[in-house]
Amino acid sequence: MMKNIFCGETNVKEKYYLTTAIAYTSGKPHIGNTYEAILADSVARFKRYQGYDVFFQTGTDEHGQKIEEKAKSAGVTPKEFVDKVADEIKGIWDLVGVSYDKFIRTTDKDHEKQVQKIFNKLYEKGDIYKGSYEGWYCTPCESFWTESQLVDGKCPDCGREVQKSKEEAYFFKMSKYADRLLEYYNEHPEFILPVSRKNEMVNNFLKPGLQDLCVSRSTFKWGVPVDFDPKHVVYVWLDALTNYITGIGYDADGEGSDLYKKLWPADVHIIGKDIIRFHTIYWPIFLMALDVPLPKRVYGHGWLLQDGGKMSKSKGNVMYADDLVSYFGKDAVRYYVLTAMPQDNDGLISWESVIDVINSELANVFGNLVSRTIAMTNKYFGGKVSDSKVIEEVDNDLKQVVVSAVKKVTAKMDEFKIADAISEILTVFRRANKYIDETMPWVLAKDESKSDRLKTVLYNLCESIAIATSLLYPFIPDTCEKALNMFNLNVRAFDKLETFGLEDEISVTQNPEILFARIDAKVVMESVNKMIEERSAALKKQEAPVKEAVKKEQINIEDFGKVELKVGVVTACEKVEKSKKLLKLTVKIGDEVRTVVSGIALAYSPEYLVGKKLALVTNLKPAKLCGILSEGMILCAENSEGKLAFLTPETDIEDGSGIF
Ligand code: ME8
């Protein structure tokens, strides 16, 4: 439940039901998945602020072959696996301040029951029929494809390998509803946002003709069983999509709960660009078949991608919200991801760019304005200012920029242009900073006759901050609340935002806190790089195949006698250029001096080896390693984790001695 920190009552407007995609519980969500939850949260908070009666649903998508396989390789049951990941996802959503009203899990019993009822209903209606399936299945996407749909033999959505699949299955008659769907698109031009996505759906999928969709699987178990034919489980997308109605109390056999009656149809489904097809073709068609009204809008956002190379688990460089929050705090992370995403395109994230935005926008523009204004109000007026109405032209310009931001931000939010909305608010802070330079309060302060003018200037600054910070509240709520507290103000009622001069008097704190401290990029990046290296090493260790002592066939003493083993002493040693693993050793073996190249550089430094006696095979055929002829092999023990120890005589003995 949200704490009410708004000042005054805003009239309660109509309901607003919004949802995110439900995240797969196949692993910890990275910052890209988390972006969607933050995006939807900022919309939910903005709508609440406008006075809408908001219901915000998010959750987890927990069935399917991919999850069954992951659980198996983790050695746990699928339910144990999804319980852990769902907790982790919920924990991250909470950490970044996602103010959901409902967190649905597709393993919730009431959801599973409705999925079964929905399947039965569509079967009884004749929209689902039994047939047999032959085609290709992409497990990561949980999608079926026909031969002709594959691109270079791979999944057309994600480009990964697909598996041949032949099974008895249930099908949904998609084509039956194609015309009705096209008609709906035409009558509701606002249904798909951005509009470019609509054209993609029409041209790539609807016009070429919809194929019937396979809606059951029988080659794995982890799903909702079809209750009249339990060797089949319901196709994961049919199961997942229905969360939007089951989560609020839809009942396939009845009217549904009061909440459902109040909230459905949803006002917007917020999803990523990769799953627009499922939400604007399959989902509306399932709803048509169920005689349920369609959602008002589907907004497909772009993706947040890692700058400077692909995120890869094995490199340890995947960016997670909890790491980012631990370095920079929740609001800085929210601010970054929301501003990094242009509406129609993908956005980029890197540790460096987050630091840059915190320093250049949050600390230099917002934080600096707040701290300068509080400091001057304290210094010149003991912390209290009112409008003494000594107005100059520059004031009108400031007020106009502040007040006009309200409509601009609202318009951008109506189009889901979140980055643009925030940019309008930043323009206000920038304008106010410029106003300080223009009015030069420190000069006014030197002339007592300008005291009233100075008061007006500071009052205008406080009011500008009050309005713009209130507007920013839905995006970075904790910081805005903290900032407004320092002015002893609440978030201003939405319908009073355009009233510049609302407060008679504003009093500021005597002990201001820094909202965003400037970050020393060098210090933070050193620590981040260390974390990435450690993570990568830990992952490699985890993934390293355990070396088992291979059992070799028995040999006789003659076989063993073919190997010549001797003691040698290392007289010189250096690293082999261009190789991380190799060392070049000069070894004296009695009267002979040989060069030996050995793969022990990760375990021993050259200095350590000089003077050491060790055991060598001396009759191996010489071999070239990195262009250097090696004339022997050093004997080493190696444990299952790859740790090395060379063999050395137990007591001192001359080099050149034979080993038998
Ligand atoms: O697709 N940037 O789940 P999911 C921004 N279970 N958004 C991203 C992203 C990125 N780098 N990567 C993924 C599923 N997303 C299904 C949804 S809904 C009935 C079922 C978005 O965990 C992605 O586009 O793979 C999707 O909207 C959401 O994160 C969950 O992705």
PDB file of C-alpha atoms in Angstrom, residues 25 62-64 67-72 75-84 105 107 221-223:
ATOM      1  CA  THR A  25      11.325 -17.757 -13.546  1.00  0.00           C
ATOM      2  CA  GLU A  62       6.546 -20.256 -14.061  1.00  0.00           C
ATOM      3  CA  HIS A  63       5.688 -23.165 -16.353  1.00  0.00           C
ATOM      4  CA  GLY A  64       7.283 -24.607 -19.473  1.00  0.00           C
ATOM      5  CA  ILE A  67      12.046 -24.204 -16.524  1.00  0.00           C
ATOM      6  CA  GLU A  68      11.610 -27.977 -16.231  1.00  0.00           C
ATOM      7  CA  GLU A  69      15.079 -28.407 -17.757  1.00  0.00           C
ATOM      8  CA  LYS A  70      16.668 -25.747 -15.547  1.00  0.00           C
ATOM      9  CA  ALA A  71      15.235 -27.350 -12.424  1.00  0.00           C
ATOM     10  CA  LYS A  72      16.542 -30.729 -13.504  1.00  0.00           C
ATOM     11  CA  GLY A  75      18.849 -30.991  -9.043  1.00  0.00           C
ATOM     12  CA  VAL A  76      15.590 -29.669  -7.565  1.00  0.00           C
ATOM     13  CA  THR A  77      11.888 -30.030  -8.392  1.00  0.00           C
ATOM     14  CA  PRO A  78      10.400 -27.448 -10.778  1.00  0.00           C
ATOM     15  CA  LYS A  79       8.292 -26.032  -7.943  1.00  0.00           C
ATOM     16  CA  GLU A  80      11.321 -25.650  -5.672  1.00  0.00           C
ATOM     17  CA  PHE A  81      13.131 -23.984  -8.540  1.00  0.00           C
ATOM     18  CA  VAL A  82      10.374 -21.466  -9.370  1.00  0.00           C
ATOM     19  CA  ASP A  83       9.701 -20.699  -5.693  1.00  0.00           C
ATOM     20  CA  LYS A  84      13.284 -19.568  -5.300  1.00  0.00           C
ATOM     21  CA  ARG A 105       2.369 -16.408 -10.083  1.00  0.00           C
ATOM     22  CA  THR A 107       1.606 -21.630 -10.188  1.00  0.00           C
ATOM     23  CA  LYS A 221       5.159 -32.339 -17.594  1.00  0.00           C
ATOM     24  CA  TRP A 222       5.749 -28.923 -16.014  1.00  0.00           C
ATOM     25  CA  GLY A 223       2.585 -27.089 -16.943  1.00  0.00           C
TER      26      GLY A 223
END
